[in-house]
Structures are given as C-alpha cells and as structure tokens.
Short mmCIF file of C-alpha atoms in Angstrom, two decimals:
data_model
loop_
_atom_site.label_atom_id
_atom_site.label_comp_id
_atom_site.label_asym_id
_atom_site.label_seq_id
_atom_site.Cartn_x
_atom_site.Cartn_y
_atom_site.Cartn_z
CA UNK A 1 46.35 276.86 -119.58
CA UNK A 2 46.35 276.86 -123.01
CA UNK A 3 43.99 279.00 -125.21
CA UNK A 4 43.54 276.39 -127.23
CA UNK A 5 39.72 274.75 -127.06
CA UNK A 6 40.68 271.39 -127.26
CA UNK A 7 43.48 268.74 -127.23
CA UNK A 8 44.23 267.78 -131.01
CA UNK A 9 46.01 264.47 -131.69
CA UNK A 10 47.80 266.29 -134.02
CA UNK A 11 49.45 268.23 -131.45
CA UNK A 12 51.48 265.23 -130.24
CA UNK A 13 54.92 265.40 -131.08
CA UNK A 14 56.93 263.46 -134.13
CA UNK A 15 58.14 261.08 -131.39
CA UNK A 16 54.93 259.96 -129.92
CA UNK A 17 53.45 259.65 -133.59
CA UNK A 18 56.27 256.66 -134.36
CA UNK A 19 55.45 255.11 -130.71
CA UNK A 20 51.94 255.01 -132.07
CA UNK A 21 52.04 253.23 -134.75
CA UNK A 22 55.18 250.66 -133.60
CA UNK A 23 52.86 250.80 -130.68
CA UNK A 24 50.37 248.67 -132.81
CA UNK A 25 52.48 246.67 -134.74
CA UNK A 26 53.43 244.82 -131.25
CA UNK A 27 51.59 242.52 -129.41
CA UNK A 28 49.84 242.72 -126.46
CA UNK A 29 48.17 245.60 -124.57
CA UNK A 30 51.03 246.94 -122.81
CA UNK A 31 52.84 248.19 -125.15
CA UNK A 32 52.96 251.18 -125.00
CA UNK A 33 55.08 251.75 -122.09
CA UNK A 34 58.18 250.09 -123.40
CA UNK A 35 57.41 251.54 -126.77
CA UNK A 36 57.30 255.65 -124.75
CA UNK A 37 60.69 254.28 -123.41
CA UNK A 38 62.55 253.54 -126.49
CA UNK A 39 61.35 256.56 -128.21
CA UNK A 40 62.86 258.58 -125.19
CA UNK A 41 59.38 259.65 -123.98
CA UNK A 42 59.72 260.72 -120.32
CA UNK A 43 57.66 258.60 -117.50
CA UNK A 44 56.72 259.94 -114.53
CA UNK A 45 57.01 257.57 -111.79
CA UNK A 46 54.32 256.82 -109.46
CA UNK A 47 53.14 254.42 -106.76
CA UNK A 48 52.59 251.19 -107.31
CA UNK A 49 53.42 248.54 -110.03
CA UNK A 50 56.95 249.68 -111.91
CA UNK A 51 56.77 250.09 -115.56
CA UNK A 52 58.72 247.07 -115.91
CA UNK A 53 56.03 244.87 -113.85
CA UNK A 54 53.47 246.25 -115.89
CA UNK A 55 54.89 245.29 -119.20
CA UNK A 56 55.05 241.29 -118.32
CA UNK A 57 50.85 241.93 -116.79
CA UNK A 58 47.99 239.98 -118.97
CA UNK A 59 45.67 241.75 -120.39
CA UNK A 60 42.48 241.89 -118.27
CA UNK A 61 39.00 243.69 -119.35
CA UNK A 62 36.79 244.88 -116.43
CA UNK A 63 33.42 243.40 -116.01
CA UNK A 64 30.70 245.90 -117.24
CA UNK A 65 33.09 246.69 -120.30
CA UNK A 66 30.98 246.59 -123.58
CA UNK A 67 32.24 246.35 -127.14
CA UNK A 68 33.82 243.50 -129.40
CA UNK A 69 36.98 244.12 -128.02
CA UNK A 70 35.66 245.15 -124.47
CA UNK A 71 36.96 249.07 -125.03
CA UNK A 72 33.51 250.69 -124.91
CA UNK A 73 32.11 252.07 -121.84
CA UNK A 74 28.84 252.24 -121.38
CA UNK A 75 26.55 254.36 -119.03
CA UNK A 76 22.69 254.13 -118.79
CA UNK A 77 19.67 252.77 -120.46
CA UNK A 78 20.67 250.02 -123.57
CA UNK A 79 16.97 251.06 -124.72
CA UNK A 80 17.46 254.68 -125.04
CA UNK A 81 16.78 256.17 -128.35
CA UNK A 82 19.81 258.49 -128.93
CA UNK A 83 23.20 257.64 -127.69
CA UNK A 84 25.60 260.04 -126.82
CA UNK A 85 29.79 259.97 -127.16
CA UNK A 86 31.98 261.36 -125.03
CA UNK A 87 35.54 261.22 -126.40
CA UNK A 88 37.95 262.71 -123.61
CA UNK A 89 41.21 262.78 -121.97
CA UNK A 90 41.69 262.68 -118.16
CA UNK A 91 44.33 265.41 -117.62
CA UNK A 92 42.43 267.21 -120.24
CA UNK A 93 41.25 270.85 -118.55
CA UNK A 94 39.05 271.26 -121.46
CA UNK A 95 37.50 268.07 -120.58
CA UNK A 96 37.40 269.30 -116.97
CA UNK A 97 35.56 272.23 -118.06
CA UNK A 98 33.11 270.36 -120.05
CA UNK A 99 32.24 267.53 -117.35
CA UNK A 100 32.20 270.20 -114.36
CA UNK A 101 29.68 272.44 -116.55
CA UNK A 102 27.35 269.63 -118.04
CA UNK A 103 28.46 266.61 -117.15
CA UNK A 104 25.82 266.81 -114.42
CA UNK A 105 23.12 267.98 -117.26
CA UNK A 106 23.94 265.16 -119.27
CA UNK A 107 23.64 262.66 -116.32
CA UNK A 108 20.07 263.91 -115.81
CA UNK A 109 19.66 262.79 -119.38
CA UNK A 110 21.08 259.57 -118.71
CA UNK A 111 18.97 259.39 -115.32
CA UNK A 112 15.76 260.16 -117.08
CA UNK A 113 16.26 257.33 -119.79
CA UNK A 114 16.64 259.92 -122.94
CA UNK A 115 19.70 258.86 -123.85
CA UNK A 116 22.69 257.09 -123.04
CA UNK A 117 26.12 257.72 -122.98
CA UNK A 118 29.36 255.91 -124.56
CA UNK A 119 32.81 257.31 -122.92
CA UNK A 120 35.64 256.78 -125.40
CA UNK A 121 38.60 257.73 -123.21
CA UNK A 122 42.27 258.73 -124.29
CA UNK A 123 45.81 259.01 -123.14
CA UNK A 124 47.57 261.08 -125.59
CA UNK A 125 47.91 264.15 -122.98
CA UNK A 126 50.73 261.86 -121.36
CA UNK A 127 53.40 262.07 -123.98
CA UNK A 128 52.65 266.04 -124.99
CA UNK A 129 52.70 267.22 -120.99
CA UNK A 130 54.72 264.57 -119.94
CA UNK A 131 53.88 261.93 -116.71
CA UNK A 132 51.68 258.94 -117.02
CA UNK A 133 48.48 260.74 -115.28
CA UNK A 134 46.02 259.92 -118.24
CA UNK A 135 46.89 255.68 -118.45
CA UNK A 136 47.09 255.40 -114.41
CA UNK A 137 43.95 257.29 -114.32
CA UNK A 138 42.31 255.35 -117.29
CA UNK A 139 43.38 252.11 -115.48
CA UNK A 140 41.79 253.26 -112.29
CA UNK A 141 38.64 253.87 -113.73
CA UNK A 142 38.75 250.28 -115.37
CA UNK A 143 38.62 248.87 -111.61
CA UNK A 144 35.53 251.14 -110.87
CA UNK A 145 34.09 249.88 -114.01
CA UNK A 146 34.72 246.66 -112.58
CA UNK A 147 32.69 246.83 -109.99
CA UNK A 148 29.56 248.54 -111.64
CA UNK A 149 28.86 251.38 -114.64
CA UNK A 150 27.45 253.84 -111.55
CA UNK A 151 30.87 253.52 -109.70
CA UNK A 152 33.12 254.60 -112.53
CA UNK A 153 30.66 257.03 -113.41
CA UNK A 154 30.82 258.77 -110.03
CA UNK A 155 34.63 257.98 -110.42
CA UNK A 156 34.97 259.59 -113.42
CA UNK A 157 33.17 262.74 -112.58
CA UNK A 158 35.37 262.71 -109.12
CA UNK A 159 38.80 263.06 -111.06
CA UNK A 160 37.28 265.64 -113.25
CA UNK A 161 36.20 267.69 -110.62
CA UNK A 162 40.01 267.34 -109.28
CA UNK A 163 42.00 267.56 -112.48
CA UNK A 164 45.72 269.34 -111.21
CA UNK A 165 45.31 273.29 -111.13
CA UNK A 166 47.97 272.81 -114.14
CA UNK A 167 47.74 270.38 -117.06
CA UNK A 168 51.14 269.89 -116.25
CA UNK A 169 51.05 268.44 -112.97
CA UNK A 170 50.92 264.44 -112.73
CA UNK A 171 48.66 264.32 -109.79
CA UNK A 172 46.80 261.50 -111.45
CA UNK A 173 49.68 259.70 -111.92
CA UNK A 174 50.37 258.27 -108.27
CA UNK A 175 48.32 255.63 -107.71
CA UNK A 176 47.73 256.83 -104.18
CA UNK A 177 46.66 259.79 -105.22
CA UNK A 178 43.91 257.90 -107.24
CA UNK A 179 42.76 256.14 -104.24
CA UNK A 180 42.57 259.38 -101.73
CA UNK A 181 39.97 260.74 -104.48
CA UNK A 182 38.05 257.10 -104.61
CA UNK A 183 37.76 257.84 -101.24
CA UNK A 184 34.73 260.12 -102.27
CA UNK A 185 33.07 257.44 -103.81
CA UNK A 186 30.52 255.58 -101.14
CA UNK A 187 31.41 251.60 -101.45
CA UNK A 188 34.25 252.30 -104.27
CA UNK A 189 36.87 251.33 -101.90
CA UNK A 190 36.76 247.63 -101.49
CA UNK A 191 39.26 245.46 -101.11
CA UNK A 192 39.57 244.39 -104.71
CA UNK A 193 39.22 247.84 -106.40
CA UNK A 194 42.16 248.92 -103.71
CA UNK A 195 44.46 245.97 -105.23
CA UNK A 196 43.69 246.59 -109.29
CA UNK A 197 44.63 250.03 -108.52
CA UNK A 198 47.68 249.65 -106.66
CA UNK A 199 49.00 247.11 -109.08
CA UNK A 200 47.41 249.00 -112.23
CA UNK A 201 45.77 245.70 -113.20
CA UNK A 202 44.06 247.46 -115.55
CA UNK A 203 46.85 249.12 -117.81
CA UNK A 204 47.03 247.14 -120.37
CA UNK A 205 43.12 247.00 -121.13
CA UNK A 206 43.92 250.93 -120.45
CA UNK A 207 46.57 250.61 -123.71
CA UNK A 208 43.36 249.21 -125.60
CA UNK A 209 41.33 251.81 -125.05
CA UNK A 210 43.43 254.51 -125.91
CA UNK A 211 44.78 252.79 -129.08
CA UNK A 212 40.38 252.65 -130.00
CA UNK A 213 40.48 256.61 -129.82
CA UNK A 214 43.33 256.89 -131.83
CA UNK A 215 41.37 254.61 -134.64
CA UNK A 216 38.15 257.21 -134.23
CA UNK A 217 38.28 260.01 -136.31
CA UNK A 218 38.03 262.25 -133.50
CA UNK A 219 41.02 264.67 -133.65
CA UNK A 220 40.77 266.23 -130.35
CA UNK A 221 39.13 266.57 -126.98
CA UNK A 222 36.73 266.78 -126.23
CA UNK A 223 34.16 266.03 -129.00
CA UNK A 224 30.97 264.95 -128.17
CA UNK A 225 28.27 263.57 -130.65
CA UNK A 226 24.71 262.89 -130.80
CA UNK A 227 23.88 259.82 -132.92
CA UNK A 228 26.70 260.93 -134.98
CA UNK A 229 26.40 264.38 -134.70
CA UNK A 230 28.77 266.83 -133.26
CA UNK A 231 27.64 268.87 -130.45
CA UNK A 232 29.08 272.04 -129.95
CA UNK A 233 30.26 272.13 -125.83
CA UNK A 234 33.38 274.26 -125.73
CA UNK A 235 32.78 278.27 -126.84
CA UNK A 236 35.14 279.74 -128.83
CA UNK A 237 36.18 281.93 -125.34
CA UNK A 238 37.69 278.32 -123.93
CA UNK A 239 34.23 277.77 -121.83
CA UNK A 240 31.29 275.14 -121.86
CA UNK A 241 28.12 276.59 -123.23
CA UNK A 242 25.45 276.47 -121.47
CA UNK A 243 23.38 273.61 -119.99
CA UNK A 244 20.05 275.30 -122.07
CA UNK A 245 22.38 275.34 -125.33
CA UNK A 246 23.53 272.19 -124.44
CA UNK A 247 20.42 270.69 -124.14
CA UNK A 248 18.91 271.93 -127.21
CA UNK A 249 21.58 270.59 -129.11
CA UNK A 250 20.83 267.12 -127.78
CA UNK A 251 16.92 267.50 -127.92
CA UNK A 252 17.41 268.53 -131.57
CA UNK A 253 19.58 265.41 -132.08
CA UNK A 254 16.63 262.90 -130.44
CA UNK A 255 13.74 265.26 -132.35
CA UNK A 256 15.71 264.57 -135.40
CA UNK A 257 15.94 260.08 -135.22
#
C-alpha cells in the first residue's frame, strides 16, 4: 500500500486527465469507456455486459437517487440538522480504512437521527491502478440503491469490508464477484438486482456520478465534511482516528449550526 493518506485526483496520469475532459465534451453517460479506450487506458475484463454493450446502454438512474441530476446518494433522516459528505472511491484502501474504523460510528449517527449522510462516490482509482473495479462496483451499488437507501448502505459497507488485500487487484471488477459479496446482504439478491448487475445497467448513471466528484473540489479520498467542514479521519500514520475524535469533530460541527 501506499504511504500516501489519500487518493489525490491529481495523481491520475496525463492520459486520464485528456479522457476527462473529452469525457465531458461527449454525450451521454457512457462515455467514458470508449473515451479510456482511445486514450490507450487498459480495461480489465470482467463478467457480464462487454464494454462494447455497455457503450450503446441508456442511461438509467436508480430509484432512491436524490439530486437534480439524480447523482446524490442519500442515507438517513431528510430532517437532520447537520449533514455529513462522504466523498470516496471503492478500491480506495484509505477509504477501506476509514469505513471499517467509523463507518459503523457514523451509522449510529445516522441511526440516532443526528445527522445524515450524502455519499459522493468516485472512479478515478480505475485508470491510476488499472481494471474497471471502481465503475462495476459503483454500478452495483446503483442496483442496491435501487431497491432501498438501507440496502446499498449495507452494500456499501460489505465491499469495504472486502476491498482486494492489494489496491491493485480488480476483484471488484467481475461482476460475479460483486454478487458472491451481495450474498451477505439479507433480501439484496432478488431477481432484479441479480440482472442490473450482471448487465451493469447501472454504468452509465455510474459515469454520472463520477464525472459529479470530479466537478467537487474535493482533491482526494477520502474527505469527509460536516456542513461544509472538513473532518479530519485519516492520521498522518495512514490510520482512522478514533471513533471519540471522530465524534467530537462531528458534535463540534452540529454544536456549531
């Protein structure tokens, strides 16, 4: 692993920086996959729908997506006085780190109607390490999200708790990979979730919301904020602080509203 504290977007290479922005000057949401292509950006292959199929899909937003444009992910309480923004990566080990250590913390937050929580997920990782692991994954959580928030919650924190030992490995790039770890989910597996996955109905919504990081000012992952202010959740040693720190940074962020 990297000693590095967090995935920058700076960090991308030259190559992914053009497919970025020729990404956006093209239309539709999957884009980016014949854009990785003609830059000569290696894709993994995994199972399901070919890169090719994927390319010629519509562009479908989950039910329970939130947002103008349908990129936001909500969890919890609308009411809740301080909102809370997670901006991650799934093959991120940072990440990992952060939502194994107080990812459960902050659900008890979320649980006990304090605050709520906006993911804001990315899929940079896949052009720097190489694979497709971060937009499969992203499009797999976009059929949990389709059937409620609590199932791609407990979806999300599944594949975080079973990032690849190495940031390098595409685990999360085989779409039946994907489903062996929905598998842990009670009730995720039904018949339609199965089918989004395995055709990666959700990849070009997946495009959408990783193009919405890269128009945050976050520059790397993860960053989490408070009603706007930055939390501190990765030490300077690579590890999550603890849940007490953690939590004082967010009760300091509600005390202060």
């Amino acid at each position: 692993m990297s000693n590095r504290k967090s995935y920058k977007k700076s960090d991308e290479p030259s190559n992914m920086k053009q497919a970025r922005f020729r990404r956006r000057a093209l239309i539709g949401g999957c884009a980016a996959i014949a854009v990785a292509f003609a830059a000569g950006v290696g894709i993994a292959t995994g199972t399901g729908t070919s890169s090719a199929e994927e390319a010629d899909r519509p562009l479908k937003v989950p039910a329970n997506s939130s947002g103008t444009d349908g990129t936001l992910i909500a969890y919890g309480d609308s009411k809740a006085g301080t909102t809370v923004k997670v901006y991650e990566d799934p093959r991120c080990p940072y990440c990992g780190e952060f939502e194994r250590k107080l990812g459960p913390t902050l659900k008890d937050m979320v649980d006990s109607g304090k605050v709520r929580v906006e993911f804001h997920l990315a899929a940079f990782l896949d052009k720097s390490l190489g694979g497709q692991g971060s937009k499969t994954s992203l499009a797999a959580l976009g059929a949990a999200l389709n059937e409620s928030p609590e199932k791609f919650k407990s979806f999300h924190d599944v594949l975080f708790a079973n990032q690849p030992a190495k940031e390098t490995d595409d685990d999360f790039g085989s779409t039946a990979n994907l489903l062996e770890f929905a598998d842990k989910v009670p009730g995720l597996r039904t018949p339609s979730f199965n089918k989004a996955v395995k055709e990666k109905t959700y990849a070009p919504w997946a495009d959408k919301v990783a193009d919405a990081f890269y128009d945050s000012d976050v520059t790397g992952t993860p960053t989490v904020k408070a009603d706007g202010e930055k939390l501190t959740v990765i030490g300077e040693d690579g590890k999550a602080v603890s849940p007490k720190d953690f939590t004082r940074q967010v009760d300091a962020a509600v005390a202060g509203k």
